[in-house]
mmCIF file with all atom_site columns, C-alpha atoms in Angstrom:
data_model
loop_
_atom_site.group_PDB
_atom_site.id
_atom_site.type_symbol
_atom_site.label_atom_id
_atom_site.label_alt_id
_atom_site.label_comp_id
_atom_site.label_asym_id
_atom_site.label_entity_id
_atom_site.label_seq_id
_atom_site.pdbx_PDB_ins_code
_atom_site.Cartn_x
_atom_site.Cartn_y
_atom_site.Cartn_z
_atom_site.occupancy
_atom_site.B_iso_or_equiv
_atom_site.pdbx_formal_charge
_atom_site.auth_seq_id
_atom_site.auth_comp_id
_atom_site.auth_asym_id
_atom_site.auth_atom_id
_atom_site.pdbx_PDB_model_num
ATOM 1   C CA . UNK A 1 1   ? 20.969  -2.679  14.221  1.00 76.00 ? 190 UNK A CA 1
ATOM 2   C CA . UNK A 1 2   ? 19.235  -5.867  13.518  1.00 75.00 ? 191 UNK A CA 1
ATOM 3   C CA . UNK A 1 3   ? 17.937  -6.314  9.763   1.00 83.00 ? 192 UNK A CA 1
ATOM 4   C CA . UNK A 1 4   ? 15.224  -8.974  10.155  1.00 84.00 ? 193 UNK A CA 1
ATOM 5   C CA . UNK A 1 5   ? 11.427  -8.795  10.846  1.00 87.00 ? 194 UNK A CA 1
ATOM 6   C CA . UNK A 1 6   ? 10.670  -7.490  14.249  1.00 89.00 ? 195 UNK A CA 1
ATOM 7   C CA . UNK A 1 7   ? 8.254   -10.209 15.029  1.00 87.00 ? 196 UNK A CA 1
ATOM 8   C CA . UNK A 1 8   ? 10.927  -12.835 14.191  1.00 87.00 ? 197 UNK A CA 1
ATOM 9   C CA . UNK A 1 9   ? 13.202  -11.047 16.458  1.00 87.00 ? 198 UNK A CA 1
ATOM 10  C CA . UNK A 1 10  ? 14.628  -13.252 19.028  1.00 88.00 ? 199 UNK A CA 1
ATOM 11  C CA . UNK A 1 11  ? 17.588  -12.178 21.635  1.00 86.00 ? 200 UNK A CA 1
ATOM 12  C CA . UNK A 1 12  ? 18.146  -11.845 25.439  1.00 89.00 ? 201 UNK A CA 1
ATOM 13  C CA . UNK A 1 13  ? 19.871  -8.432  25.143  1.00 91.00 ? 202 UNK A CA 1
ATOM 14  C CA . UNK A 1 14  ? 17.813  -5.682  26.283  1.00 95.00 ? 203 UNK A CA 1
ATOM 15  C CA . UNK A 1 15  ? 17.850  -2.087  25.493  1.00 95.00 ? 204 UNK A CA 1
ATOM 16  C CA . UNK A 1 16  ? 17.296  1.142   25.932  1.00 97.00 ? 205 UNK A CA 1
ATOM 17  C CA . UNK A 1 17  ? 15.484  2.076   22.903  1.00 97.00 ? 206 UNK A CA 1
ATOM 18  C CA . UNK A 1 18  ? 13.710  0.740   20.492  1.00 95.00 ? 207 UNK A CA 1
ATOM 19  C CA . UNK A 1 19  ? 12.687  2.910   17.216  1.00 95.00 ? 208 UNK A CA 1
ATOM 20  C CA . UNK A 1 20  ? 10.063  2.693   14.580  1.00 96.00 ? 209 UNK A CA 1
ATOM 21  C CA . UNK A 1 21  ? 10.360  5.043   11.493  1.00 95.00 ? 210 UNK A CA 1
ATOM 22  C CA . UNK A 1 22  ? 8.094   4.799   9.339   1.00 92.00 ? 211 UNK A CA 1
ATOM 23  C CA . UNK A 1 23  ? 7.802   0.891   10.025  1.00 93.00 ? 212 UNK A CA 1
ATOM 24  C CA . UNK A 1 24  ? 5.570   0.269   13.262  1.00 95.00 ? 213 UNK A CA 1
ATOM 25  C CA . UNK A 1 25  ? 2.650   0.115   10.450  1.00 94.00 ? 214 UNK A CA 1
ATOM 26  C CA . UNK A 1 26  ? 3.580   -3.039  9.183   1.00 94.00 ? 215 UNK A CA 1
ATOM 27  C CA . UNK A 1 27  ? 4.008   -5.227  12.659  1.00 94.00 ? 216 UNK A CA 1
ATOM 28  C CA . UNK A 1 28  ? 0.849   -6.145  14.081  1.00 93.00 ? 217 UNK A CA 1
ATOM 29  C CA . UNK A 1 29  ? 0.323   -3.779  17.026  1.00 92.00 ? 218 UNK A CA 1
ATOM 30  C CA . UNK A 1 30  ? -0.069  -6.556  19.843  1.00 88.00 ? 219 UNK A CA 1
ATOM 31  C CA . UNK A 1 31  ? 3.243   -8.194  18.698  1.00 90.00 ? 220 UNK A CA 1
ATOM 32  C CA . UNK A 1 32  ? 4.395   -4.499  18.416  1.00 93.00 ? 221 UNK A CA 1
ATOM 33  C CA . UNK A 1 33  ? 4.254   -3.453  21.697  1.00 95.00 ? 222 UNK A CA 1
ATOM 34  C CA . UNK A 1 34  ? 4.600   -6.897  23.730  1.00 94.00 ? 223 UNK A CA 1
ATOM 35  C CA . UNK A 1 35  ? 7.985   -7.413  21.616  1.00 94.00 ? 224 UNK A CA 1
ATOM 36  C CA . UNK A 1 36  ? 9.143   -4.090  22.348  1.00 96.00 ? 225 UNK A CA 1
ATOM 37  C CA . UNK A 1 37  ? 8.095   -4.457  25.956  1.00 96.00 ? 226 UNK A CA 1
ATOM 38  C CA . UNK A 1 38  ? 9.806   -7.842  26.201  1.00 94.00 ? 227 UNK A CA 1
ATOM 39  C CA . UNK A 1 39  ? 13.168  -6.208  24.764  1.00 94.00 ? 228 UNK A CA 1
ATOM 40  C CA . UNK A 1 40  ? 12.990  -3.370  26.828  1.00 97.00 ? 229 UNK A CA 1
ATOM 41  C CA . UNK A 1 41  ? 15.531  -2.058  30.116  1.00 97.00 ? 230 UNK A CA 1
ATOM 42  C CA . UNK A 1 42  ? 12.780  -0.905  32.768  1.00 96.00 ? 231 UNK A CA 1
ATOM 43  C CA . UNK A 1 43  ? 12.646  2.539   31.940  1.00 97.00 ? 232 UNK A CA 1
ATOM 44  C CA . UNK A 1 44  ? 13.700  2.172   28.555  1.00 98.00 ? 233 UNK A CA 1
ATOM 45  C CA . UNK A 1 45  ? 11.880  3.901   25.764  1.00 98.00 ? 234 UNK A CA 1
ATOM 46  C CA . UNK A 1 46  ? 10.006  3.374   22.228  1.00 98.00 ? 235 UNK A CA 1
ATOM 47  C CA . UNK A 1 47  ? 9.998   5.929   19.859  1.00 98.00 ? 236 UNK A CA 1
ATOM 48  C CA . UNK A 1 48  ? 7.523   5.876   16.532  1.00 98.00 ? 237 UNK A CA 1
ATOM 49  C CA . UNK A 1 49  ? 7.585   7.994   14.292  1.00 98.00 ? 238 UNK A CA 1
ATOM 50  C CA . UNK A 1 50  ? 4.925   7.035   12.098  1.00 97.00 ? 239 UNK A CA 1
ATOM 51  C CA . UNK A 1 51  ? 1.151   7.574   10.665  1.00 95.00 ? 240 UNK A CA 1
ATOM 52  C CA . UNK A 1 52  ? -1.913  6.027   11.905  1.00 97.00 ? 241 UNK A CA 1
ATOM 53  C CA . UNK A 1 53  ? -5.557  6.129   10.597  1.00 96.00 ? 242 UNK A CA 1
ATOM 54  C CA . UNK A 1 54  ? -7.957  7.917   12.221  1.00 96.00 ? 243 UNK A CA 1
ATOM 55  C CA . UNK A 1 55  ? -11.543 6.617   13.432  1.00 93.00 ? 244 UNK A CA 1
ATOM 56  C CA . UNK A 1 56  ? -13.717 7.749   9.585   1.00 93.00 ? 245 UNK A CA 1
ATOM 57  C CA . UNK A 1 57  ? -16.176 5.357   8.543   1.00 89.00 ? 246 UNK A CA 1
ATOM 58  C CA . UNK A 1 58  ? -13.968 4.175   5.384   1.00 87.00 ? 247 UNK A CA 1
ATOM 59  C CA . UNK A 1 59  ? -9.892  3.895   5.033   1.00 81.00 ? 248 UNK A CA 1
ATOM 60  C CA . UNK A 1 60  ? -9.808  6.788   2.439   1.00 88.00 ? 249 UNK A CA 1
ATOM 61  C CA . UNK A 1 61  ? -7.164  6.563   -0.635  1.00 91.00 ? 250 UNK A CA 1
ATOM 62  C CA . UNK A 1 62  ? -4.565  5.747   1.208   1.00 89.00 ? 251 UNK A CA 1
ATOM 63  C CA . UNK A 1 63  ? -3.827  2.736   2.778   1.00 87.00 ? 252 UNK A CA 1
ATOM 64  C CA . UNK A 1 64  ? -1.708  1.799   5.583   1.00 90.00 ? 253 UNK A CA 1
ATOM 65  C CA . UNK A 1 65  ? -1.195  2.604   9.720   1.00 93.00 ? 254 UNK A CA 1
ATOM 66  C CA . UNK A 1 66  ? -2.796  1.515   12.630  1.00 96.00 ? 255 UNK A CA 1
ATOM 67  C CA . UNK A 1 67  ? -6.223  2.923   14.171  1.00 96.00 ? 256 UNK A CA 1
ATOM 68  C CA . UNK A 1 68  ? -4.962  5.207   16.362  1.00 97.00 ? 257 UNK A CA 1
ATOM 69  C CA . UNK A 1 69  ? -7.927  4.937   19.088  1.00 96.00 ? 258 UNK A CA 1
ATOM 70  C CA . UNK A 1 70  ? -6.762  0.923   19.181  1.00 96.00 ? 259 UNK A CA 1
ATOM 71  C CA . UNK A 1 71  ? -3.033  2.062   19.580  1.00 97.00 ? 260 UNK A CA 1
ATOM 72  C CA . UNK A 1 72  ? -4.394  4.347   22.720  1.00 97.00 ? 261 UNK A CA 1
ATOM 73  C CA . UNK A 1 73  ? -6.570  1.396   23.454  1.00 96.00 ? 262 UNK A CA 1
ATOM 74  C CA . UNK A 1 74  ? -3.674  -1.421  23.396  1.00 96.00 ? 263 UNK A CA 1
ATOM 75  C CA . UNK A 1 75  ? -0.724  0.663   25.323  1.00 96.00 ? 264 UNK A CA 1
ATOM 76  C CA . UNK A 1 76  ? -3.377  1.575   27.801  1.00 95.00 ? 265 UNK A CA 1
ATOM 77  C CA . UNK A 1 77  ? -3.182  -2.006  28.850  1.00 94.00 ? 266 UNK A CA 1
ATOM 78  C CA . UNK A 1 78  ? 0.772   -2.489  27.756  1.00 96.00 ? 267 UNK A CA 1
ATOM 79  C CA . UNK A 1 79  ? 3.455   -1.588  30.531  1.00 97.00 ? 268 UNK A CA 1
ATOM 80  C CA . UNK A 1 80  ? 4.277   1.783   29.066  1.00 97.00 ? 269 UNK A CA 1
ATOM 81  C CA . UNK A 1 81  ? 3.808   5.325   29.921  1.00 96.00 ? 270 UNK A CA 1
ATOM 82  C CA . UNK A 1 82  ? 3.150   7.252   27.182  1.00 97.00 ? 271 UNK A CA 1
ATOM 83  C CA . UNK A 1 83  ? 6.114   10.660  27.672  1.00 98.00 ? 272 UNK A CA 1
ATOM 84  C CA . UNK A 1 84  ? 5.244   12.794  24.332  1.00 98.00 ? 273 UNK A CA 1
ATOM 85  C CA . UNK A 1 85  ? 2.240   12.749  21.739  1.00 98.00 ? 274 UNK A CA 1
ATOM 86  C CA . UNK A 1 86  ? 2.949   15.100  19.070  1.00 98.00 ? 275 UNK A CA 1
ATOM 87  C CA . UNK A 1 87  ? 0.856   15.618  16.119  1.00 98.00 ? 276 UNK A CA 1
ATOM 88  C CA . UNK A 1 88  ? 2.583   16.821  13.150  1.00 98.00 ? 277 UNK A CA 1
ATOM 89  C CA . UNK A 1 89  ? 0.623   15.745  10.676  1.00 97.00 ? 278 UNK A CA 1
ATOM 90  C CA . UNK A 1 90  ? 0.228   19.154  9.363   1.00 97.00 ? 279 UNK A CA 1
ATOM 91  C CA . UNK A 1 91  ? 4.165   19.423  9.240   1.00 96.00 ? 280 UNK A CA 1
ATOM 92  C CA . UNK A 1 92  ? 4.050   16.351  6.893   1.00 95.00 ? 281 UNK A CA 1
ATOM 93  C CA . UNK A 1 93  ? 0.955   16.640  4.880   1.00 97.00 ? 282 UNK A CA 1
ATOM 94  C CA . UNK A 1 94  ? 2.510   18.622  2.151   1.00 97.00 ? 283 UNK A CA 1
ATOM 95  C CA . UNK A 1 95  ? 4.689   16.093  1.415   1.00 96.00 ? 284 UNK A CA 1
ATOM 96  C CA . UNK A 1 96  ? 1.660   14.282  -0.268  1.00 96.00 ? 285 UNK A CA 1
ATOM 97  C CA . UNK A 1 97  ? 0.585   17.045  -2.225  1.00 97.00 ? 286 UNK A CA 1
ATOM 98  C CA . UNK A 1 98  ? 4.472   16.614  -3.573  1.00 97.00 ? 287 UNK A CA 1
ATOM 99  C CA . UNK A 1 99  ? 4.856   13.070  -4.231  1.00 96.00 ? 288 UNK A CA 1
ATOM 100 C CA . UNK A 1 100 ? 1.139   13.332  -5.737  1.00 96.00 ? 289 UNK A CA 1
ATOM 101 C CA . UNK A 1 101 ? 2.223   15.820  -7.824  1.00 97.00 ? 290 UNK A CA 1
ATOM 102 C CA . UNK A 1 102 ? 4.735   13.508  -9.077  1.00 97.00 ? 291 UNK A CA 1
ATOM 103 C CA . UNK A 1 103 ? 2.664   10.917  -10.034 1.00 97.00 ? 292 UNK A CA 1
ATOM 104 C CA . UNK A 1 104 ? 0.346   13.595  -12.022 1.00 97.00 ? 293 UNK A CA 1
ATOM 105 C CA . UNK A 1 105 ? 3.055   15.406  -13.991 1.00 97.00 ? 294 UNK A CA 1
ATOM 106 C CA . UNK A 1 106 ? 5.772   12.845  -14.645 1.00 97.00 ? 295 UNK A CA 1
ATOM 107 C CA . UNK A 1 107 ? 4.705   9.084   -14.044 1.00 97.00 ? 296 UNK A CA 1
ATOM 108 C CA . UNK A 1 108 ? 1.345   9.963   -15.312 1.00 97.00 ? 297 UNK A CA 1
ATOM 109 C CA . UNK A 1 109 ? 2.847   10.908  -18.699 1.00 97.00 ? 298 UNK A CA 1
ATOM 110 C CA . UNK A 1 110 ? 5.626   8.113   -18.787 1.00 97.00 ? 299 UNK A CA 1
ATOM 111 C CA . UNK A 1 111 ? 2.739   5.246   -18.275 1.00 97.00 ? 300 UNK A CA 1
ATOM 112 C CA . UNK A 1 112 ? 0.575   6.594   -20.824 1.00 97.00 ? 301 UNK A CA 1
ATOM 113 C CA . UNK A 1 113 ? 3.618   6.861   -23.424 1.00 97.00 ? 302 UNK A CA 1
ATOM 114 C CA . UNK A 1 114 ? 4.729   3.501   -22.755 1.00 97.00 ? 303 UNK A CA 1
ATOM 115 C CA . UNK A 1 115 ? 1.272   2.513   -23.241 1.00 97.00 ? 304 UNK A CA 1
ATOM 116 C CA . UNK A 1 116 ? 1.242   4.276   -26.688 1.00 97.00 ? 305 UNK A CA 1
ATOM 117 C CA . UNK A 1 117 ? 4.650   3.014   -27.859 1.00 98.00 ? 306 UNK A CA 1
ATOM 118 C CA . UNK A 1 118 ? 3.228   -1.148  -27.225 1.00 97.00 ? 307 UNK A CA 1
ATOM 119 C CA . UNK A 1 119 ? 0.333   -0.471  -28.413 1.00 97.00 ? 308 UNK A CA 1
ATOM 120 C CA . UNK A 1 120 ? 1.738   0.969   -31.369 1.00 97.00 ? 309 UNK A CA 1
ATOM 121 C CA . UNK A 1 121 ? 4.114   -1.423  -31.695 1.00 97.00 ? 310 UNK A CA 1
ATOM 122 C CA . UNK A 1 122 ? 2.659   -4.357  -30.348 1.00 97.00 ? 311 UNK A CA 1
ATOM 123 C CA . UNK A 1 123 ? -1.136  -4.202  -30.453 1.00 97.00 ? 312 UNK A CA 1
ATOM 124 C CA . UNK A 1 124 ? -2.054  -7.681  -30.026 1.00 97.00 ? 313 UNK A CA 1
ATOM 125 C CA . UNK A 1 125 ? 0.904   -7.816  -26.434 1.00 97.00 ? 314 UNK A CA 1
ATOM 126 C CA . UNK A 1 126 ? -1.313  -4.323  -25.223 1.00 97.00 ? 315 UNK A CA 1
ATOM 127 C CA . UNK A 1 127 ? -4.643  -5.721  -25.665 1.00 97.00 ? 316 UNK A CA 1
ATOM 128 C CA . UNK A 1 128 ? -3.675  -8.931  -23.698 1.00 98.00 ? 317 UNK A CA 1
ATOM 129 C CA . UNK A 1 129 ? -1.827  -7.553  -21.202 1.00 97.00 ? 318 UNK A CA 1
ATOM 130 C CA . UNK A 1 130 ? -5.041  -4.487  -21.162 1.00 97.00 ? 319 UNK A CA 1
ATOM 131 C CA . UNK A 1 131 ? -7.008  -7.861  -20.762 1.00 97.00 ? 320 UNK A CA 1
ATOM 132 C CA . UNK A 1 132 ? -5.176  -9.937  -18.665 1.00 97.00 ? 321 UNK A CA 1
ATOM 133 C CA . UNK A 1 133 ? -4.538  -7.331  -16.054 1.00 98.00 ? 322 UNK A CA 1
ATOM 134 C CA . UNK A 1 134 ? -7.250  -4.932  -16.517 1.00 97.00 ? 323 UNK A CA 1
ATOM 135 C CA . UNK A 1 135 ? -8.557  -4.871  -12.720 1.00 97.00 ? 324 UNK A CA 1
ATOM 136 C CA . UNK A 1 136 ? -4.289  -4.446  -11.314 1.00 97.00 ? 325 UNK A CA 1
ATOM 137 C CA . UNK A 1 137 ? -3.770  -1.771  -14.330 1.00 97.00 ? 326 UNK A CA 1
ATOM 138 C CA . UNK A 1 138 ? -6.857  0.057   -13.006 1.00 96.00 ? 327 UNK A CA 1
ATOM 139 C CA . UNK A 1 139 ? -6.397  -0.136  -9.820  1.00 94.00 ? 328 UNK A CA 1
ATOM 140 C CA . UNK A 1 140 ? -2.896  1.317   -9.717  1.00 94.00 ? 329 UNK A CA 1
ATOM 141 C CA . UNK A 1 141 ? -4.358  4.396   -12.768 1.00 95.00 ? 330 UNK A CA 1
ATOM 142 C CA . UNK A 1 142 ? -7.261  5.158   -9.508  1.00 94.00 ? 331 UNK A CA 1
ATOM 143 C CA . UNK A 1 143 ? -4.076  5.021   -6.526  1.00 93.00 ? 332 UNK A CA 1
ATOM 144 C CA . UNK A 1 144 ? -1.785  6.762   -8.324  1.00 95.00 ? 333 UNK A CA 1
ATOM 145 C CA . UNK A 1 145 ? -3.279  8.860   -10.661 1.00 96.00 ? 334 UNK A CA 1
ATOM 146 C CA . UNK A 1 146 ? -6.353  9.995   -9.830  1.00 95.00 ? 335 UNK A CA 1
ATOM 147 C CA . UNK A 1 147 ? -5.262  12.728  -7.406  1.00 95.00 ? 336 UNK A CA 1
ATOM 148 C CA . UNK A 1 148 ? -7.093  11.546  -4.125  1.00 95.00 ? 337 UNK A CA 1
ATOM 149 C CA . UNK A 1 149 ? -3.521  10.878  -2.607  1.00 95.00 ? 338 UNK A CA 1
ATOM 150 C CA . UNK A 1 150 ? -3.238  14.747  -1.290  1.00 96.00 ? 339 UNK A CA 1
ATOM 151 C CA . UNK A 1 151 ? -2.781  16.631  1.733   1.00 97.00 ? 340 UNK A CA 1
ATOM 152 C CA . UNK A 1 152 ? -6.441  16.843  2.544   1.00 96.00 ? 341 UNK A CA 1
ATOM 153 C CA . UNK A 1 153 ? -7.478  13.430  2.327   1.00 96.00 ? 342 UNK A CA 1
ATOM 154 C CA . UNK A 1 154 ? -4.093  12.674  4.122   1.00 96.00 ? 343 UNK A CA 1
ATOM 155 C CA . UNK A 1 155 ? -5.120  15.030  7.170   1.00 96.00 ? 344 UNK A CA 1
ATOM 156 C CA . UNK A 1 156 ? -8.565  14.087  6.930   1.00 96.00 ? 345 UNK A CA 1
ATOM 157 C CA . UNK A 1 157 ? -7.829  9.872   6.760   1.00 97.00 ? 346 UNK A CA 1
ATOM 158 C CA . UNK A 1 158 ? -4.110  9.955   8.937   1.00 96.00 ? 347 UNK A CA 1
ATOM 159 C CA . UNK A 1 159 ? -2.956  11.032  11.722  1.00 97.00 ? 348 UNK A CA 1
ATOM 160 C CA . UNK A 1 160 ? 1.204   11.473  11.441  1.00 97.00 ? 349 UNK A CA 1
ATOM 161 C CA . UNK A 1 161 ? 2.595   10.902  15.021  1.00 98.00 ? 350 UNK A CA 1
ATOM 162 C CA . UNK A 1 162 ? 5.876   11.640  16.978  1.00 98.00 ? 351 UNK A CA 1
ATOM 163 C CA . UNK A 1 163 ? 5.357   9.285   20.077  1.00 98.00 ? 352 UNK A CA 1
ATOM 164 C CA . UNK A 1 164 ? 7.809   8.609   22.893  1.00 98.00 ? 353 UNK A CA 1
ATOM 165 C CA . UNK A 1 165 ? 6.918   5.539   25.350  1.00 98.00 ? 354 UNK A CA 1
ATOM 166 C CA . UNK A 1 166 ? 8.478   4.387   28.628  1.00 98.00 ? 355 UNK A CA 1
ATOM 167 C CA . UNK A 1 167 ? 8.335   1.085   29.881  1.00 98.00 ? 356 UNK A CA 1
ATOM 168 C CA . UNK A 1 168 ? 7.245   1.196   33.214  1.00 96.00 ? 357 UNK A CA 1
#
């Protein structure tokens, strides 16, 4: 285990696996696979587990992942076959209606208290900060709570993957 930034990853050991969870979203996806095919036995594998953004017009509510049709795309010209493609983004789409859930029914309620208690206490701190960081405080009231981060925009806007990769 190696706790650094994959792109600043630098050894001559190679390996047998390689394994995203939840992080090949956040490593460009040409450094992604050319650094995985670099470290890489012949034979060896990639695993990601991760969620990717299918091809609608606009990103949806939720931000994050690769286009999946450019992942196809880009390890169609990388030196990997591709073993297993599972879908189970229906398996994992609840899981937003859940964490949504909790933003509605408990963080929801503990913002807008702490918003009561300094403005009641300290007006004149609430309106600048209301002021001062308006467009970040609204921003974060329209991710969090407006209830667009659900199941069926997550189905709709991402496609959750279980993909296994040789290099060949």
């Amino acid at each position: 285990i190696h706790r650094k930034k994959f792109e600043d990853f630098e050894e001559d050991t190679k390996y047998d696996l390689i394994l995203f969870s939840e992080s090949f979203q956040y490593v460009k996806l040409e450094n992604a696979l050319s650094q995985s095919a670099r470290f890489l036995n012949n034979g060896g594998h990639l695993l990601i587990c991760d969620f990717f953004r299918t091809d609608q017009p606009d990103r949806g509510p939720m931000g994050g992942g690769h286009r999946l049709s450019e992942f196809y795309e880009q390890v169609a010209g990388a030196p990997f076959r591709l073993v297993e493609d599972i879908d189970i983004t229906e398996n994992t789409a609840p899981n937003i209606d859940l964490v949504n859930e909790f933003y509605l029914n408990v963080g929801k309620p503990v913002w807008n208290r702490f918003d009561d208690v300094l403005h009641g206490r300290r007006p004149l701190v609430h309106r600048f900060l209301h002021w001062k960081y308006r467009k970040k405080i609204d921003n974060l009231h329209h991710k969090y709570f407006s209830g667009e981060r659900n199941a069926k925009n997550f189905k709709k806007y991402k496609s959750y993957r279980l993909l296994l990769l040789q290099k060949v």
